[in-house]
PDB file of C-alpha atoms in Angstrom:
ATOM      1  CA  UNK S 479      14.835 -18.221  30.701  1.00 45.00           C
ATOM      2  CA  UNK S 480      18.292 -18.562  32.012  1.00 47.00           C
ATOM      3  CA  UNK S 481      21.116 -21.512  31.134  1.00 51.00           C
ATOM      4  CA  UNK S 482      24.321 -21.710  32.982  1.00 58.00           C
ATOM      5  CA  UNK S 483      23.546 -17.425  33.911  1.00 63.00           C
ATOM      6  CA  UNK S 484      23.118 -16.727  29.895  1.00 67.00           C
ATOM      7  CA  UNK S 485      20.065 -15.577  29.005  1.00 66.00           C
ATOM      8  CA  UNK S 486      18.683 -18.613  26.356  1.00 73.00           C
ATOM      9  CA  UNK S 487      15.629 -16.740  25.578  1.00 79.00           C
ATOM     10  CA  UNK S 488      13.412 -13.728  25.939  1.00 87.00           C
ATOM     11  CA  UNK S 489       9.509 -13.215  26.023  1.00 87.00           C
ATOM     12  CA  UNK S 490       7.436  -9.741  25.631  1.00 89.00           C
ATOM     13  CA  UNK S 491       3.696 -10.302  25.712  1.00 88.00           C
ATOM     14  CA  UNK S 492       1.120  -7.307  25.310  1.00 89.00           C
ATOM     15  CA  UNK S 493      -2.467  -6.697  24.770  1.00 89.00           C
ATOM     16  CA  UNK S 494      -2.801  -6.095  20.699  1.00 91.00           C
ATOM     17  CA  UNK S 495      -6.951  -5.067  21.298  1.00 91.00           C
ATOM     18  CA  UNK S 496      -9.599  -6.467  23.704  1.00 87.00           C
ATOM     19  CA  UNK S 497     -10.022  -9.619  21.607  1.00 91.00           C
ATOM     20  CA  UNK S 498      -6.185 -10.323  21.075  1.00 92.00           C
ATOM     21  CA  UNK S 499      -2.807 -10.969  22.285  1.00 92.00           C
ATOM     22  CA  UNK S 500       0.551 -11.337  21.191  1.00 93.00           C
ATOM     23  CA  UNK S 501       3.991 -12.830  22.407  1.00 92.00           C
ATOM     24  CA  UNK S 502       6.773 -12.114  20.961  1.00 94.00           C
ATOM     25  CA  UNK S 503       9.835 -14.308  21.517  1.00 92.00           C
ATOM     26  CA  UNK S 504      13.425 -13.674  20.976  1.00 92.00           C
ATOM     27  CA  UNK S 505      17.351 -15.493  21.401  1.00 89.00           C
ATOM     28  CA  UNK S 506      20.121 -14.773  23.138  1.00 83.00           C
ATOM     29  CA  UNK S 507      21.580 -11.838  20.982  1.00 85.00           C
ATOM     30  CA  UNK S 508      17.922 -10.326  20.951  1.00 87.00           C
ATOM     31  CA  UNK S 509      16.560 -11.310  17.519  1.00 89.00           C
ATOM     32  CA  UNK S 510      13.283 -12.516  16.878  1.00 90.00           C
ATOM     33  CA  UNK S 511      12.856 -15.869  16.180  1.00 92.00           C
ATOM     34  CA  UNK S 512       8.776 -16.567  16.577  1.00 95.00           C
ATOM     35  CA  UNK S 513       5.824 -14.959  17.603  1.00 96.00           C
ATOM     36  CA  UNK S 514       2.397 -16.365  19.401  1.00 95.00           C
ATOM     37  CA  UNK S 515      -1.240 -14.513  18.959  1.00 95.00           C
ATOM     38  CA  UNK S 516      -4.012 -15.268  21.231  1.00 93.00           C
ATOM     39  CA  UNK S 517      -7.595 -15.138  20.385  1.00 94.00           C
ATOM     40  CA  UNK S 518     -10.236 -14.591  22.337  1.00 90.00           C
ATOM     41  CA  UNK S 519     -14.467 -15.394  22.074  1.00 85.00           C
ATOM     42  CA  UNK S 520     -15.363 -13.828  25.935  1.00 79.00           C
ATOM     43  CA  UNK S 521     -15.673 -17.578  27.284  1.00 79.00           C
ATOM     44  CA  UNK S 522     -14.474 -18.057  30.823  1.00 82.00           C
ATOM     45  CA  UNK S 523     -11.766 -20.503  30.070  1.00 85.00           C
ATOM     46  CA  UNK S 524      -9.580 -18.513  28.088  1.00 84.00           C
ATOM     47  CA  UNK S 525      -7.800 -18.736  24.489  1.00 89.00           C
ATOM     48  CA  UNK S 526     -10.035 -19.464  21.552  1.00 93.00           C
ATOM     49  CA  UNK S 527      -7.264 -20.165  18.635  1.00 95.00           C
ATOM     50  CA  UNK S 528      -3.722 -20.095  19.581  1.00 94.00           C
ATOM     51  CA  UNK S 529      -1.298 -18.947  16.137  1.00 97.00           C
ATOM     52  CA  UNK S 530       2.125 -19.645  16.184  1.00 96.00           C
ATOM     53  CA  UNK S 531       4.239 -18.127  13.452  1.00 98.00           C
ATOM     54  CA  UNK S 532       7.925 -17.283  12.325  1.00 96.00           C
ATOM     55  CA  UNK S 533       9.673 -14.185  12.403  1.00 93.00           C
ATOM     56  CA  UNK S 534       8.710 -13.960   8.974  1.00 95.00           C
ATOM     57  CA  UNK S 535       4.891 -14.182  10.096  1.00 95.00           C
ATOM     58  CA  UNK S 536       4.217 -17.572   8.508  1.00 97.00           C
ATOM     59  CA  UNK S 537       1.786 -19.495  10.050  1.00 97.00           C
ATOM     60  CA  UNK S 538       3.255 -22.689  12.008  1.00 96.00           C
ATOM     61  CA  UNK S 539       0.318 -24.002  13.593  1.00 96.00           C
ATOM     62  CA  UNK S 540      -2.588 -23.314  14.546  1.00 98.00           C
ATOM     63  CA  UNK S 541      -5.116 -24.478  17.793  1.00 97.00           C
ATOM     64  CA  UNK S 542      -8.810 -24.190  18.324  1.00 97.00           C
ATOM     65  CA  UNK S 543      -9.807 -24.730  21.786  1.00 95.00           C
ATOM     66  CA  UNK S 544     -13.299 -26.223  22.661  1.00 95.00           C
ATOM     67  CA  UNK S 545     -14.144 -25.748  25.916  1.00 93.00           C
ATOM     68  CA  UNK S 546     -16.337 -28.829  27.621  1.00 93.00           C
ATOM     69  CA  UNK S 547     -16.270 -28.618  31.061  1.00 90.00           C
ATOM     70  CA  UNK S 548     -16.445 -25.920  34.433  1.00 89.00           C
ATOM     71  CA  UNK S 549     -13.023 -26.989  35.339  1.00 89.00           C
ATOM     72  CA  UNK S 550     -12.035 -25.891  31.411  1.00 90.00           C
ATOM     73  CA  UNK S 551     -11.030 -28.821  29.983  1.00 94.00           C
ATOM     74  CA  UNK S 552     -10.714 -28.665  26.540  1.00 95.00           C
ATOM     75  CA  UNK S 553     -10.705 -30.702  22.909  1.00 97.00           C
ATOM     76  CA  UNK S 554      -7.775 -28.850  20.630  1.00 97.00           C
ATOM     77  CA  UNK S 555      -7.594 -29.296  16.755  1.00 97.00           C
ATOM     78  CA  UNK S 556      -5.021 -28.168  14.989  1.00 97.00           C
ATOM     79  CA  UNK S 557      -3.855 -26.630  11.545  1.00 96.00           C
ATOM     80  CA  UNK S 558      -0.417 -26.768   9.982  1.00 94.00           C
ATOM     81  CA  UNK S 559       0.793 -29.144  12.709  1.00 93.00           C
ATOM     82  CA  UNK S 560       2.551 -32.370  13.226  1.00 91.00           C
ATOM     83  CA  UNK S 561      -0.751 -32.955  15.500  1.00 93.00           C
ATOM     84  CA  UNK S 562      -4.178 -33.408  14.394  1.00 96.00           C
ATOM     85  CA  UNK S 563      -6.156 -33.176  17.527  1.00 97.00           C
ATOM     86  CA  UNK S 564      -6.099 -33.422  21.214  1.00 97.00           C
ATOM     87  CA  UNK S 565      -7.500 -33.169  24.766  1.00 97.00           C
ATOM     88  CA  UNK S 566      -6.629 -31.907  28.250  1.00 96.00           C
ATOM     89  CA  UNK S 567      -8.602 -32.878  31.142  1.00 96.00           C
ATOM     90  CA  UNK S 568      -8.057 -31.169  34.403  1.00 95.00           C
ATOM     91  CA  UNK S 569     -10.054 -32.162  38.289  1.00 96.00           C
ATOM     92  CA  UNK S 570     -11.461 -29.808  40.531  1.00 94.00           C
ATOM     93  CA  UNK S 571      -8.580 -28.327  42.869  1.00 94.00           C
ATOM     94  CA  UNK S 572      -6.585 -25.753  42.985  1.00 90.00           C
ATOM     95  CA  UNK S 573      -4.383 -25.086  40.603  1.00 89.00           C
ATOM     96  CA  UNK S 574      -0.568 -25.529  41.239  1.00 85.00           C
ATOM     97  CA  UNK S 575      -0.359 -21.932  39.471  1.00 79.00           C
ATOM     98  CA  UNK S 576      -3.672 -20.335  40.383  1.00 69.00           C
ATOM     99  CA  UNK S 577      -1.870 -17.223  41.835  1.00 63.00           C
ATOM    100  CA  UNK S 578      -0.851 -16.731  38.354  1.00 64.00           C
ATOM    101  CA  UNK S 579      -2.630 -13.903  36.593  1.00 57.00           C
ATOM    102  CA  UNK S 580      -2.362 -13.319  33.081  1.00 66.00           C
ATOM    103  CA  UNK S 581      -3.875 -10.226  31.083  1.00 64.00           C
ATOM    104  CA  UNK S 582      -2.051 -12.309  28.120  1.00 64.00           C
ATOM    105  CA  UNK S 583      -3.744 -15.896  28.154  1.00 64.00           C
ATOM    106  CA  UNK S 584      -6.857 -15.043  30.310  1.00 65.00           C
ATOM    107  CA  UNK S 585      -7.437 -18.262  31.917  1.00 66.00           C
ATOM    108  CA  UNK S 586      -9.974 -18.597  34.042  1.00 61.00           C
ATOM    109  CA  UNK S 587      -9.925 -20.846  37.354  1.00 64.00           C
ATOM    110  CA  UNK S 588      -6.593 -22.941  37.580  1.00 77.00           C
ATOM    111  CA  UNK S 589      -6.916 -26.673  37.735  1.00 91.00           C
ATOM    112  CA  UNK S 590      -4.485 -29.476  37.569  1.00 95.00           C
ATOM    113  CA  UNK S 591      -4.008 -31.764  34.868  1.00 96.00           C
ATOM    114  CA  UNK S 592      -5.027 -35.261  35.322  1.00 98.00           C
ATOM    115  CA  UNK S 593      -4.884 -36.395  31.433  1.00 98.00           C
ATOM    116  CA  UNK S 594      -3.407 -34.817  28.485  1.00 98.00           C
ATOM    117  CA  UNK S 595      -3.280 -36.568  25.382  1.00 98.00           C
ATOM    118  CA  UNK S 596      -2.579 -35.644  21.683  1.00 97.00           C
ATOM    119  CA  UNK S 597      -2.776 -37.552  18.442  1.00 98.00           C
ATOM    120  CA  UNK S 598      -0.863 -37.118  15.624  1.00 95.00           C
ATOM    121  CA  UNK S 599      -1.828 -36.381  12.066  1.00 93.00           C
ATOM    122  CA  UNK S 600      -2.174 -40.256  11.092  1.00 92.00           C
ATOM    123  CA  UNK S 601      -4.324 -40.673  14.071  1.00 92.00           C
ATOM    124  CA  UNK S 602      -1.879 -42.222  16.411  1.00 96.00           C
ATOM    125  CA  UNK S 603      -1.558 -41.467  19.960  1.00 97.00           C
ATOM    126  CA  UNK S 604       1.833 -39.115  20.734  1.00 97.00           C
ATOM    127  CA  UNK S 605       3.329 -40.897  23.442  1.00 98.00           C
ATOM    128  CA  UNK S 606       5.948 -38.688  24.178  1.00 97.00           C
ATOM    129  CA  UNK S 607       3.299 -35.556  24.552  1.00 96.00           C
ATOM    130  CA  UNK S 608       1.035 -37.375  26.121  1.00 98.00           C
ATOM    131  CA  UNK S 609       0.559 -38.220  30.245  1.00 98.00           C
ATOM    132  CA  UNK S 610      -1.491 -39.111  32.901  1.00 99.00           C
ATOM    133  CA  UNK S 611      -0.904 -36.856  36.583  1.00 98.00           C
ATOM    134  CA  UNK S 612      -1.703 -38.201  39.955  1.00 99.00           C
ATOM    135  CA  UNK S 613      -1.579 -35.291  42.604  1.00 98.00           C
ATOM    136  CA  UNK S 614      -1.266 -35.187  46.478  1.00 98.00           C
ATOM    137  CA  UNK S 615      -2.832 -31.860  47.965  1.00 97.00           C
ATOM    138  CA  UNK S 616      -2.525 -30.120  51.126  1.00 97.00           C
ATOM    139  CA  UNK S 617      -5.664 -29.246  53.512  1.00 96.00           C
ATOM    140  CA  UNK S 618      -6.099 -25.858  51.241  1.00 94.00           C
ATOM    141  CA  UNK S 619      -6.682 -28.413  48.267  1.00 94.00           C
ATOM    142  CA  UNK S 620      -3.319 -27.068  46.120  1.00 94.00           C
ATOM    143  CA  UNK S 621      -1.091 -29.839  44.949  1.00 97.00           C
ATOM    144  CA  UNK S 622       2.382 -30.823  47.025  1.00 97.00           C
ATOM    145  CA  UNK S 623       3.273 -33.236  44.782  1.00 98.00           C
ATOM    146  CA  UNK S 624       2.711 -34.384  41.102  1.00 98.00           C
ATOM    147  CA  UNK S 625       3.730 -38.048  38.964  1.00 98.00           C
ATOM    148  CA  UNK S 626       3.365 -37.324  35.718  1.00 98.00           C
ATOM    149  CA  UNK S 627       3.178 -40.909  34.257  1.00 99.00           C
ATOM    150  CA  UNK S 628       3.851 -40.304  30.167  1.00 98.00           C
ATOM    151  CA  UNK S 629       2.754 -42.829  27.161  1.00 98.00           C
ATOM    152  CA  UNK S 630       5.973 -43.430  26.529  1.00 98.00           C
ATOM    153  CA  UNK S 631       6.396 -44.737  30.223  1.00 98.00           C
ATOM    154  CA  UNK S 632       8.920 -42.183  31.119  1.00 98.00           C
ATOM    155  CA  UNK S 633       7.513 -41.171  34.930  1.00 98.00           C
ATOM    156  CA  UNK S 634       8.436 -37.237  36.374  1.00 97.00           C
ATOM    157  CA  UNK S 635       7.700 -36.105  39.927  1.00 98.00           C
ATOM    158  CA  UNK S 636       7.300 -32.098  40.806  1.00 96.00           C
ATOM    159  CA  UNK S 637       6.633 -31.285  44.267  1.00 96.00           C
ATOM    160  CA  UNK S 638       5.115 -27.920  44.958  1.00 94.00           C
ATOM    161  CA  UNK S 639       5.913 -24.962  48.128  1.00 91.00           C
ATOM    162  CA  UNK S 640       3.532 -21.709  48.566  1.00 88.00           C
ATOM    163  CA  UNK S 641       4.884 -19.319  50.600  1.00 84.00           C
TER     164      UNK S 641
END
């Protein structure tokens, strides 16, 4: 990631075995600051648990992904988190990323996301995390155009090129 031609942060992701991934995440001046492992069960969807931890290897939080539909949505719970649980839903098209391949995450088909929600540990509903998207796609069925319509009413509109 780049800010103002600085370099604000850097990722190195790698294959730790044929069940696990890691991503390792450091600043500016090249110091570690986090790491992410990736665990996987051989479903078609992807990540089982995601692990986020310091660069001291504490745990920070933890996600379990259930997988309950062809299009991969998912229910999450998570562990040492300001979140208790939450859900993704995504439709049918192409994904606005689907030329995306990664040995790292491993997800499947690429869909859209048409709800997201998460709830924090009290039960409430996260407003600011959570949104509603509304897509227009082209004749190849890949989105042009996205309003993502959060909780919190705060509204954000991507538009999409392929070349």
């Amino acid at each position: 990631l780049y800010l103002k031609d600085e370099i604000a942060f850097m990722n190195k992701s790698y294959l730790v075995n044929q069940n696990q991934s890691r991503s390792d995440f450091y600043d500016y001046i090249n110091e570690s600051y986090n790491y992410r492992i990736f665990e996987f069960d051989g479903n078609e969807c992807g990540v089982e648990f995601l692990e986020y931890y310091n660069s001291e290897g504490i745990i920070l939080e933890r996600i379990h992904y259930t997988y309950n539909s062809e299009n991969c949505s998912y229910e999450a719970t998570f562990e040492y988190s300001d979140f208790s649980n939450g859900h993704r839903i995504y439709d049918d098209k192409n994904g606005h990323d689907a030329s995306t391949v990664s040995e790292i995450i491993r997800r499947g088909e690429h869909h859209n996301t048409i709800e997201n929600r998460l709830w924090s540990t009290n039960n409430d509903v996260s407003p600011n995390y959570s949104y509603n998207s509304v897509y227009e796609y082209n004749e190849e069925d890949y989105p042009v155009m996205e309003t993502r319509t959060y909780l919190n009413e705060s509204v954000f509109v991507y538009t999409y090129e392929y070349y």
